[in-house]
Amino acid sequence: MKLKRHLKVMATLILMMILAACNNVNSTEGETSEKTDLDEKVTLVEDAIIKAESPDASPQLALNREDTVIVGLQEPGGIFTPYFNTSGYDGNVQSVMFPPLVEVNEAGESIPGLAESWDISEDELTYTYHLREGLLFDDGTPLTAEDVEFTLTLLHDPSYPGGTDITEAKVVGGLDYKNGEAEDISGIQIIDEKTIEITTEEVNARALRLLGGQILSKGYYGKGYEKGDLDYLSDLHLKPVGAGPFRFVAYLPGQEIRFEANEHFYDGKPEVAQFIYKTLEGDSQQFFQTGELDYSALAANQDNFEFLQEIGFADTNIYTSSAYGYMSFNHEKELFKDPKVRQAFILGLDRQTIIDAYYQGYAQVANIPVSPTSWAYTEDIGSTTYDPEQAKKLLEEAGWLAGSDGIREKEGEKLVVYYFTSAGGLGDVLIPIAKENYKELGIDLQVEQMDFNALLARVENGDHDLASFSTTMLTDPYNGVSNFHSKSQSATFKGYGSDKIDGLIDATIATNDIEERKLAFNNLYKALEEDPPVILMSYTKVLSGTNARVEGFEPNGYRGISSSLKNLKIVNPSES
Amino acid sequence: MKGYIFKRLLYLIPTLIGASILIFFLYSLVPGNFVDSDMNLTLERKAELYALYGFDQPVIKRYFIWIGNLLQGDLGYSLQFQRPVDEVLGNYIWSSFIVALASLILTWLIAILIGVVSAIRQYSVFDTFVTILVFAAMATPSFFLGLMIIKFFAVDLGWFPAGGIITTGSNYTGWAYYKDVAQHLVLPVLVLTMLGIGGLARYFRTNMLEVIKQDFVRTARAKGLKERVVVFKHALRNALLPAITLFGFELPALFSGAIITEQIFNWPGVGAVFMQAFTVRDYPLLMGFTMFIALLTVFSNLIADLLYGVADPRVRLR
């Protein structure tokens, strides 16, 4: 799950880089207009749904498609078995066919999916999922607790090659199966056909969703399964059998993935007979405009918003992503051992100006490591202010004193900082402003731009001082802070962490009670403000347009459009 | 002649070994790899995946494993698609080939025509006008040209589809299918042709200018042949000779895909896949494809050399 989202963000970055490259022609013009933008006050755009002004303007091409809805998607890798894909776009394809036991709503809360309800025991170690009545896979075979058991067993298989780490949930007997001789996992108990009970060793608020994920059919994917050998599954990657609103029909590489309405779906057969993901390599605007796409997510900015307004037939939706952008410190460098220095780097960077200039109101400065869409968000902690005077004071206190050439020094060493970022995107605006800001503080900021993969490799090497990143979609606020744990294996945060922070992070998943968790997160966010692991940058908006002839798309920051696909409906635009 | 071909074939072996060394070690120098690009993996999981994909072996050993598989015709296994590389390439390469072939034929025909006419009417209005036009087209970046053409012909006029290879969701068969593909083919072929024509037209113009000033052309005219026969039979044939070498270079280009144009027209070609493979560091796919192109280049050079001998008796080896 994490993997998919991560790659999705990464691919978006790449897409943005490509788009940015395409925009280079206008860059001289762009610079001047950006300058003027800086002087104006940019106001934050609110999340909104704006109905199309002239639905009749919908292109004939789209109107001719009476029972089919088409959505654009970047080319997937062709691995349509959940948990086995490496590309995030495969994840999008899977989510059409494979609803999870436990869904996420627009506030990041758990809601029923294939499971109609679940119980968590008093000691919060045992999870009992109750499946809906009469669930069927799209080939007509029943979906039962046995399939859930099979899926979880598969994820524990020693030869499982995918990116889902099920051992995090610490199912009793899970490791015995993965690393030992055990023939099954003792912590998984089938109570009856539609009830399954899973016992874990440790309280973990994330286990509910980790264990309640997408379900693979035992009769289909489990045919010929023997512990330790999953190679046979690769033949099934292009022939998925799920239990979602749509059933897989065909994959035409580089062109489209076709689905048809699934009459076995628990919520009833969708009204739309055919759903298609059309694969796109670059820009999607022109396809949306000519009516080839019914739904398109665009880079969130004023220009694209105006584009959607101008063409008239687009229902526009602006929502906030659950991810956040940040700039990480290299905590292994002596310089950043002192929290005061890190605080100075945060206070001394004019984040508001950078974000406003680049996103034109379609992003806000982040104050805590969780997005405002989440239940864990609060405005009361963290600050977004720009205070160069305070930053200078902190640097003085940390022993970095003004040098002869305006660059601060400590014990004969100059305050030179290397900042790595991917080419294009936010960096284009951030670099000149950050250089200026830090120069004022007496910091010499050196910048290197590179492609995303090279950036990761060099950060892993520890060559950087600062590096820009964005998180993936965060279905649980814990995912936004887990890397700050000293036991976290993430290369980006090597050297950060203390027992105090570790304890506070652990506390956020040590209970399933949402109010208690809120409190735990508040405590953690306060501590992180004192000892900042990163420079928090932004919460961005997502902008999407729907052809007014289609109703039912309800994208959200956690699941994108996938949870609303079942409600799609084609309406005659002149009547709506 | 047979001995010559045999010798040339022998020379191919060290060339290809050299190419394989360059390809492998250059790619191994690129920072980042497929596993590292996932920030969320734990170190343990990473180590497991490294072992699974063989990244933990020393570079030299990996080279020999790779080259050994290559010799057995095994291009490797794409990490991103989790399918054999040749299967992935097979999925995309033919759609690249159609566009490339169509634009190749058009480019050459038009370029020859322009080259000849502007050579025999040197400095005429036509010559100047066409020169400006082809240079303008050649100097425009492909993405810009592509976007302008999409904006004009697809979005504003709506004459042609904006991209893709078939109408999404269509189930055409037989002639309807070919017609659909042909419609989608028009714009990308137009862009590639516009980009390619300039250089070639200038090339033919120069060759033609050189040839029509030669004695045998004057002789042909003197013996009373029609101007058309002189130009197209005597002069053009000679002017085309050096182009055989050029044509040899076009062979690999037929299969290598046009990265930017494919991207803009959303054409399911191999160029776009190659680019995507690079961003996720799918090395087996990258190396396999580069090696394939290297092989094609080497062979097409050989073919060009041999053809040259066939066409021009002066360089024929006995």
Short mmCIF file of C-alpha atoms in Angstrom, two decimals, chain A residues 149-556:
data_model
loop_
_atom_site.label_atom_id
_atom_site.label_comp_id
_atom_site.label_asym_id
_atom_site.label_seq_id
_atom_site.Cartn_x
_atom_site.Cartn_y
_atom_site.Cartn_z
CA GLU A 149 -6.74 -16.09 5.74
CA PHE A 150 -5.11 -17.03 2.43
CA THR A 151 -4.25 -13.40 1.62
CA LEU A 152 -2.60 -12.81 4.99
CA THR A 153 -0.72 -16.09 4.77
CA LEU A 154 0.55 -15.19 1.32
CA LEU A 155 1.91 -11.89 2.61
CA HIS A 156 3.81 -13.81 5.27
CA ASP A 157 5.31 -16.16 2.72
CA PRO A 158 9.13 -16.24 2.81
CA SER A 159 9.33 -15.70 -0.96
CA TYR A 160 6.84 -12.82 -1.11
CA PRO A 161 8.63 -10.23 -3.30
CA GLY A 162 6.38 -7.17 -2.93
CA GLY A 163 6.58 -4.01 -0.86
CA THR A 164 3.91 -4.66 1.80
CA ASP A 165 5.48 -5.39 5.16
CA ILE A 166 2.78 -7.36 6.95
CA THR A 167 5.09 -8.22 9.85
CA GLU A 168 4.50 -4.68 11.12
CA ALA A 169 1.11 -5.87 12.35
CA LYS A 170 2.88 -8.54 14.45
CA VAL A 171 0.33 -11.30 13.98
CA VAL A 172 0.87 -14.09 16.49
CA GLY A 173 2.85 -16.81 14.74
CA GLY A 174 3.49 -14.66 11.70
CA LEU A 175 7.26 -14.76 12.00
CA ASP A 176 7.20 -18.50 12.68
CA TYR A 177 5.58 -18.88 9.29
CA LYS A 178 7.84 -16.41 7.50
CA ASN A 179 11.14 -17.55 8.93
CA GLY A 180 10.39 -20.90 10.47
CA GLU A 181 8.84 -24.25 9.80
CA ALA A 182 5.27 -23.44 10.78
CA GLU A 183 2.65 -24.67 8.31
CA ASP A 184 0.14 -21.96 9.15
CA ILE A 185 -0.15 -18.78 11.17
CA SER A 186 -1.45 -19.54 14.65
CA GLY A 187 -2.85 -16.03 15.22
CA ILE A 188 -5.39 -16.29 12.39
CA GLN A 189 -8.63 -18.07 13.33
CA ILE A 190 -11.57 -18.62 11.01
CA ILE A 191 -14.68 -18.45 13.18
CA ASP A 192 -17.19 -19.10 10.41
CA GLU A 193 -17.58 -18.37 6.70
CA LYS A 194 -17.86 -14.65 7.22
CA THR A 195 -15.99 -14.09 10.45
CA ILE A 196 -12.26 -14.09 11.00
CA GLU A 197 -10.29 -13.35 14.12
CA ILE A 198 -6.70 -12.20 14.09
CA THR A 199 -4.56 -11.96 17.20
CA THR A 200 -1.53 -9.71 17.36
CA GLU A 201 1.34 -9.43 19.80
CA GLU A 202 1.40 -5.69 20.17
CA VAL A 203 -1.18 -2.91 20.14
CA ASN A 204 -0.87 -1.09 16.83
CA ALA A 205 -3.48 1.35 15.61
CA ARG A 206 -2.48 0.65 12.05
CA ALA A 207 -3.09 -3.09 12.22
CA LEU A 208 -6.83 -2.74 11.59
CA ARG A 209 -6.22 -1.50 8.05
CA LEU A 210 -3.02 -3.43 7.45
CA LEU A 211 -4.83 -6.70 8.15
CA GLY A 212 -8.05 -5.46 6.58
CA GLY A 213 -6.67 -4.87 3.11
CA GLN A 214 -7.54 -6.14 -0.35
CA ILE A 215 -8.53 -9.80 -0.63
CA LEU A 216 -7.14 -12.37 -3.03
CA SER A 217 -9.30 -15.33 -3.96
CA LYS A 218 -7.92 -18.56 -2.53
CA GLY A 219 -9.61 -20.60 -5.23
CA TYR A 220 -7.95 -18.51 -7.94
CA TYR A 221 -4.66 -17.18 -6.62
CA GLY A 222 -4.17 -20.03 -4.18
CA LYS A 223 -4.39 -22.82 -6.72
CA GLY A 224 -1.07 -24.60 -6.53
CA TYR A 225 0.23 -22.55 -3.62
CA GLU A 226 3.01 -24.13 -1.67
CA LYS A 227 4.87 -22.29 1.04
CA GLY A 228 8.04 -20.70 -0.27
CA ASP A 229 7.17 -20.55 -3.95
CA LEU A 230 5.13 -17.72 -5.39
CA ASP A 231 6.52 -17.77 -8.92
CA TYR A 232 3.33 -19.31 -10.29
CA LEU A 233 1.49 -16.07 -9.51
CA SER A 234 3.24 -14.10 -12.22
CA ASP A 235 1.06 -15.82 -14.81
CA LEU A 236 -2.01 -14.38 -13.09
CA HIS A 237 -0.80 -10.77 -12.86
CA LEU A 238 -2.52 -9.89 -16.14
CA LYS A 239 -5.69 -11.84 -15.35
CA PRO A 240 -6.97 -10.40 -12.08
CA VAL A 241 -10.07 -11.67 -10.33
CA GLY A 242 -11.39 -9.27 -7.70
CA ALA A 243 -14.59 -8.29 -5.96
CA GLY A 244 -14.89 -4.65 -6.93
CA PRO A 245 -17.50 -2.62 -8.79
CA PHE A 246 -15.84 -3.42 -12.11
CA ARG A 247 -14.38 -6.57 -13.60
CA PHE A 248 -11.17 -6.67 -15.61
CA VAL A 249 -11.67 -7.16 -19.35
CA ALA A 250 -8.48 -6.36 -21.21
CA TYR A 251 -5.17 -4.55 -20.99
CA LEU A 252 -3.81 -3.01 -24.18
CA PRO A 253 -0.25 -1.96 -23.32
CA GLY A 254 0.32 1.74 -23.85
CA GLN A 255 -3.34 2.33 -24.64
CA GLU A 256 -5.99 1.40 -22.18
CA ILE A 257 -7.27 -0.94 -19.49
CA ARG A 258 -10.89 -1.95 -19.89
CA PHE A 259 -13.33 -2.94 -17.17
CA GLU A 260 -16.99 -3.90 -17.26
CA ALA A 261 -19.63 -3.53 -14.58
CA ASN A 262 -19.54 -6.42 -12.11
CA GLU A 263 -22.98 -7.83 -11.41
CA HIS A 264 -21.64 -9.67 -8.35
CA PHE A 265 -20.53 -6.49 -6.57
CA TYR A 266 -21.94 -6.29 -3.03
CA ASP A 267 -23.36 -2.80 -3.56
CA GLY A 268 -25.08 -3.77 -6.79
CA LYS A 269 -23.97 -3.58 -10.39
CA PRO A 270 -22.77 -0.04 -11.25
CA GLU A 271 -24.92 1.94 -13.68
CA VAL A 272 -22.00 2.53 -16.01
CA ALA A 273 -21.48 -0.51 -18.21
CA GLN A 274 -17.86 0.10 -19.08
CA PHE A 275 -15.02 1.82 -17.26
CA ILE A 276 -11.69 2.52 -18.95
CA TYR A 277 -8.35 3.75 -17.74
CA LYS A 278 -6.70 5.33 -20.75
CA THR A 279 -2.96 5.37 -20.33
CA LEU A 280 -1.26 8.69 -20.85
CA GLU A 281 2.40 9.52 -21.16
CA GLY A 282 2.28 13.24 -20.65
CA ASP A 283 -0.24 16.00 -20.47
CA SER A 284 -3.92 15.13 -20.18
CA GLN A 285 -5.50 18.52 -20.74
CA GLN A 286 -6.03 18.19 -24.46
CA PHE A 287 -7.72 14.81 -24.05
CA PHE A 288 -10.06 16.21 -21.48
CA GLN A 289 -10.83 19.18 -23.68
CA THR A 290 -11.57 17.08 -26.76
CA GLY A 291 -13.79 14.80 -24.68
CA GLU A 292 -11.63 11.70 -24.77
CA LEU A 293 -11.37 11.71 -20.99
CA ASP A 294 -14.27 12.14 -18.60
CA TYR A 295 -12.13 12.83 -15.57
CA SER A 296 -8.72 14.38 -15.29
CA ALA A 297 -6.54 15.50 -12.39
CA LEU A 298 -4.41 18.52 -13.25
CA ALA A 299 -1.50 20.24 -11.58
CA ALA A 300 -3.20 22.52 -9.07
CA ASN A 301 -2.67 26.12 -10.06
CA GLN A 302 -4.62 29.15 -11.18
CA ASP A 303 -3.95 28.58 -14.89
CA ASN A 304 -5.42 25.12 -14.87
CA PHE A 305 -8.35 26.27 -12.78
CA GLU A 306 -9.10 28.97 -15.33
CA PHE A 307 -8.73 26.40 -18.10
CA LEU A 308 -11.45 24.27 -16.51
CA GLN A 309 -13.71 27.30 -16.09
CA GLU A 310 -13.18 28.40 -19.66
CA ILE A 311 -14.12 25.14 -21.33
CA GLY A 312 -17.38 25.32 -19.41
CA PHE A 313 -18.38 21.66 -19.30
CA ALA A 314 -16.13 20.68 -16.39
CA ASP A 315 -17.33 20.07 -12.87
CA THR A 316 -14.33 21.30 -10.95
CA ASN A 317 -13.18 19.76 -7.70
CA ILE A 318 -10.46 21.16 -5.46
CA TYR A 319 -9.40 19.08 -2.48
CA THR A 320 -6.43 18.83 -0.18
CA SER A 321 -3.90 16.06 -0.52
CA SER A 322 -3.11 13.95 2.53
CA ALA A 323 0.61 14.22 1.82
CA TYR A 324 2.98 16.97 2.92
CA GLY A 325 6.14 18.33 1.37
CA TYR A 326 9.33 18.81 3.36
CA MET A 327 13.01 19.53 3.22
CA SER A 328 15.07 17.06 5.18
CA PHE A 329 18.21 17.75 7.18
CA ASN A 330 21.17 15.45 7.03
CA HIS A 331 21.19 14.58 10.71
CA GLU A 332 24.52 12.85 10.49
CA LYS A 333 26.23 16.18 9.85
CA GLU A 334 27.71 17.84 12.92
CA LEU A 335 26.04 21.13 11.91
CA PHE A 336 22.52 19.83 12.44
CA LYS A 337 23.13 18.06 15.74
CA ASP A 338 22.14 21.30 17.46
CA PRO A 339 18.34 21.77 17.33
CA LYS A 340 18.87 25.52 17.44
CA VAL A 341 20.54 25.44 14.06
CA ARG A 342 17.66 23.47 12.61
CA GLN A 343 15.16 25.90 14.11
CA ALA A 344 17.12 28.75 12.58
CA PHE A 345 16.97 27.14 9.16
CA ILE A 346 13.19 26.88 9.52
CA LEU A 347 12.59 30.39 10.84
CA GLY A 348 14.96 31.92 8.34
CA LEU A 349 13.23 30.53 5.27
CA ASP A 350 10.36 32.56 3.86
CA ARG A 351 8.15 29.59 3.15
CA GLN A 352 4.98 31.63 2.67
CA THR A 353 6.47 33.59 -0.23
CA ILE A 354 7.86 30.45 -1.87
CA ILE A 355 4.62 28.49 -1.62
CA ASP A 356 2.47 31.42 -2.74
CA ALA A 357 4.67 32.18 -5.70
CA TYR A 358 4.76 28.64 -6.95
CA TYR A 359 1.30 27.31 -6.14
CA GLN A 360 -0.65 30.56 -6.59
CA GLY A 361 -2.84 29.80 -3.60
CA TYR A 362 -3.18 26.07 -4.30
CA ALA A 363 -1.05 25.10 -1.31
CA GLN A 364 -0.44 26.31 2.20
CA VAL A 365 2.61 26.29 4.41
CA ALA A 366 2.77 23.20 6.61
CA ASN A 367 2.94 23.61 10.37
CA ILE A 368 2.87 19.98 11.53
CA PRO A 369 3.72 16.73 9.74
CA VAL A 370 0.12 15.86 8.87
CA SER A 371 -2.29 17.34 6.36
CA PRO A 372 -5.33 19.45 7.35
CA THR A 373 -7.57 16.72 5.92
CA SER A 374 -6.62 14.41 8.76
CA TRP A 375 -8.40 14.07 12.07
CA ALA A 376 -5.02 14.53 13.76
CA TYR A 377 -4.48 18.00 12.32
CA THR A 378 -4.45 21.08 14.52
CA GLU A 379 -3.61 24.70 13.82
CA ASP A 380 -2.47 25.32 17.37
CA ILE A 381 0.93 23.68 17.14
CA GLY A 382 3.84 24.63 14.97
CA SER A 383 4.44 27.91 13.27
CA THR A 384 4.66 29.10 9.72
CA THR A 385 6.23 32.47 10.42
CA TYR A 386 9.31 33.92 8.79
CA ASP A 387 11.55 35.48 11.42
CA PRO A 388 15.10 36.10 10.22
CA GLU A 389 16.04 38.08 13.35
CA GLN A 390 15.17 35.18 15.64
CA ALA A 391 16.98 32.83 13.25
CA LYS A 392 20.15 34.94 13.45
CA LYS A 393 19.92 34.94 17.23
CA LEU A 394 19.63 31.16 17.31
CA LEU A 395 22.65 30.76 15.05
CA GLU A 396 24.68 33.08 17.31
CA GLU A 397 23.64 31.01 20.32
CA ALA A 398 24.73 27.87 18.52
CA GLY A 399 28.18 29.37 18.07
CA TRP A 400 27.98 30.35 14.42
CA LEU A 401 29.35 33.88 14.33
CA ALA A 402 29.52 36.37 11.49
CA GLY A 403 32.64 35.97 9.38
CA SER A 404 34.55 38.59 7.44
CA ASP A 405 32.78 37.93 4.12
CA GLY A 406 29.28 37.82 5.59
CA ILE A 407 29.26 34.02 5.83
CA ARG A 408 29.08 32.70 9.37
CA GLU A 409 31.91 30.63 10.80
CA LYS A 410 32.44 28.29 13.71
CA GLU A 411 35.88 27.06 14.65
CA GLY A 412 37.25 28.20 11.32
CA GLU A 413 34.61 26.35 9.34
CA LYS A 414 32.32 28.25 6.99
CA LEU A 415 28.58 27.77 7.06
CA VAL A 416 28.17 26.29 3.58
CA VAL A 417 25.16 24.08 3.04
CA TYR A 418 24.46 21.79 0.09
CA TYR A 419 20.85 21.51 -0.95
CA PHE A 420 19.67 18.76 -3.33
CA THR A 421 16.41 18.91 -5.17
CA SER A 422 14.83 17.35 -8.23
CA ALA A 423 14.92 19.42 -11.38
CA GLY A 424 11.89 21.55 -12.16
CA GLY A 425 8.79 22.02 -10.05
CA LEU A 426 8.84 23.89 -6.79
CA GLY A 427 12.65 24.06 -6.86
CA ASP A 428 12.59 26.66 -9.64
CA VAL A 429 10.92 29.14 -7.31
CA LEU A 430 12.41 27.92 -4.07
CA ILE A 431 16.06 28.09 -5.02
CA PRO A 432 16.46 31.83 -5.67
CA ILE A 433 14.36 32.78 -2.66
CA ALA A 434 16.05 30.31 -0.31
CA LYS A 435 19.49 31.47 -1.46
CA GLU A 436 18.52 35.06 -0.76
CA ASN A 437 16.94 34.23 2.63
CA TYR A 438 19.89 32.19 3.84
CA LYS A 439 22.42 34.69 2.56
CA GLU A 440 20.79 37.24 4.81
CA LEU A 441 21.36 34.88 7.75
CA GLY A 442 24.98 34.40 6.73
CA ILE A 443 24.48 30.93 5.26
CA ASP A 444 25.96 30.05 1.89
CA LEU A 445 23.41 27.78 0.18
CA GLN A 446 24.76 25.70 -2.68
CA VAL A 447 22.18 24.01 -4.86
CA GLU A 448 22.30 20.89 -6.99
CA GLN A 449 19.38 19.76 -9.11
CA MET A 450 19.16 16.16 -10.31
CA ASP A 451 16.60 13.55 -11.27
CA PHE A 452 14.63 11.96 -8.48
CA ASN A 453 16.34 8.60 -8.50
CA ALA A 454 19.80 10.14 -8.41
CA LEU A 455 18.62 12.37 -5.58
CA LEU A 456 17.61 9.34 -3.53
CA ALA A 457 20.89 7.57 -4.20
CA ARG A 458 22.95 10.58 -3.17
CA VAL A 459 20.89 11.24 -0.09
CA GLU A 460 21.38 7.62 0.88
CA ASN A 461 25.11 8.22 0.54
CA GLY A 462 24.80 11.19 2.88
CA ASP A 463 26.21 13.69 0.36
CA HIS A 464 23.55 16.29 1.12
CA ASP A 465 22.87 18.79 3.88
CA LEU A 466 19.31 19.57 2.83
CA ALA A 467 17.11 17.72 0.37
CA SER A 468 13.52 18.21 -0.82
CA PHE A 469 10.93 15.46 -0.66
CA SER A 470 7.24 14.86 -0.43
CA THR A 471 5.54 12.13 1.51
CA THR A 472 3.19 9.67 -0.10
CA MET A 473 -0.54 9.82 0.55
CA LEU A 474 -0.84 9.31 4.30
CA THR A 475 -3.78 7.10 5.15
CA ASP A 476 -2.83 7.27 8.81
CA PRO A 477 -1.13 10.24 10.50
CA TYR A 478 1.35 7.76 11.94
CA ASN A 479 2.80 7.28 8.45
CA GLY A 480 3.76 10.95 8.47
CA VAL A 481 5.95 10.59 11.55
CA SER A 482 7.10 6.95 11.56
CA ASN A 483 10.35 7.87 9.83
CA PHE A 484 11.32 10.17 12.71
CA HIS A 485 11.68 7.11 14.95
CA SER A 486 15.31 6.27 15.69
CA LYS A 487 14.57 2.64 14.76
CA SER A 488 13.25 3.72 11.37
CA GLN A 489 15.40 2.43 8.57
CA SER A 490 14.80 5.37 6.26
CA ALA A 491 18.06 6.72 4.90
CA THR A 492 16.65 10.24 4.86
CA PHE A 493 16.42 10.45 8.63
CA LYS A 494 19.56 8.61 9.65
CA GLY A 495 20.93 10.13 12.82
CA TYR A 496 17.68 11.70 13.99
CA GLY A 497 15.72 10.61 17.00
CA SER A 498 15.81 10.40 20.73
CA ASP A 499 14.22 8.19 23.35
CA LYS A 500 11.75 10.92 24.09
CA ILE A 501 10.61 11.29 20.48
CA ASP A 502 10.56 7.49 20.03
CA GLY A 503 8.31 7.13 23.04
CA LEU A 504 5.93 9.79 21.78
CA ILE A 505 5.78 8.20 18.32
CA ASP A 506 5.07 4.77 19.78
CA ALA A 507 2.31 6.29 21.89
CA THR A 508 0.43 7.40 18.77
CA ILE A 509 -0.32 3.84 17.74
CA ALA A 510 -0.51 2.31 21.18
CA THR A 511 -4.28 2.69 21.27
CA ASN A 512 -7.21 2.38 18.90
CA ASP A 513 -9.13 5.20 20.57
CA ILE A 514 -9.14 8.16 18.22
CA GLU A 515 -9.37 10.80 20.98
CA GLU A 516 -6.43 9.31 22.84
CA ARG A 517 -4.50 9.16 19.60
CA LYS A 518 -5.24 12.83 18.90
CA LEU A 519 -3.76 13.70 22.25
CA ALA A 520 -0.71 11.53 21.61
CA PHE A 521 -0.16 13.23 18.26
CA ASN A 522 -0.47 16.66 19.84
CA ASN A 523 2.21 15.78 22.35
CA LEU A 524 4.43 14.46 19.62
CA TYR A 525 3.97 17.51 17.37
CA LYS A 526 4.90 19.79 20.26
CA ALA A 527 8.09 17.84 20.88
CA LEU A 528 8.93 17.86 17.17
CA GLU A 529 8.68 21.63 17.16
CA GLU A 530 11.44 21.77 19.75
CA ASP A 531 13.60 19.23 17.98
CA PRO A 532 12.63 19.58 14.32
CA PRO A 533 13.41 16.61 12.08
CA VAL A 534 12.59 18.47 8.85
CA ILE A 535 11.65 21.85 7.43
CA LEU A 536 7.94 21.40 6.77
CA MET A 537 7.03 22.97 3.46
CA SER A 538 3.52 22.57 2.16
CA TYR A 539 0.12 20.94 2.00
CA THR A 540 -0.90 21.00 -1.62
CA LYS A 541 -4.30 20.99 -3.28
CA VAL A 542 -5.40 18.62 -5.99
CA LEU A 543 -7.40 20.01 -8.88
CA SER A 544 -9.61 17.78 -10.96
CA GLY A 545 -12.17 18.22 -13.68
CA THR A 546 -15.10 15.94 -14.50
CA ASN A 547 -17.03 16.12 -17.73
CA ALA A 548 -20.48 17.24 -16.60
CA ARG A 549 -22.04 14.28 -18.40
CA VAL A 550 -20.72 12.01 -15.66
CA GLU A 551 -21.80 12.18 -12.03
CA GLY A 552 -20.46 10.43 -8.98
CA PHE A 553 -16.72 11.11 -8.91
CA GLU A 554 -15.81 12.00 -5.33
CA PRO A 555 -12.03 12.17 -5.19
CA ASN A 556 -10.44 12.49 -1.78
#
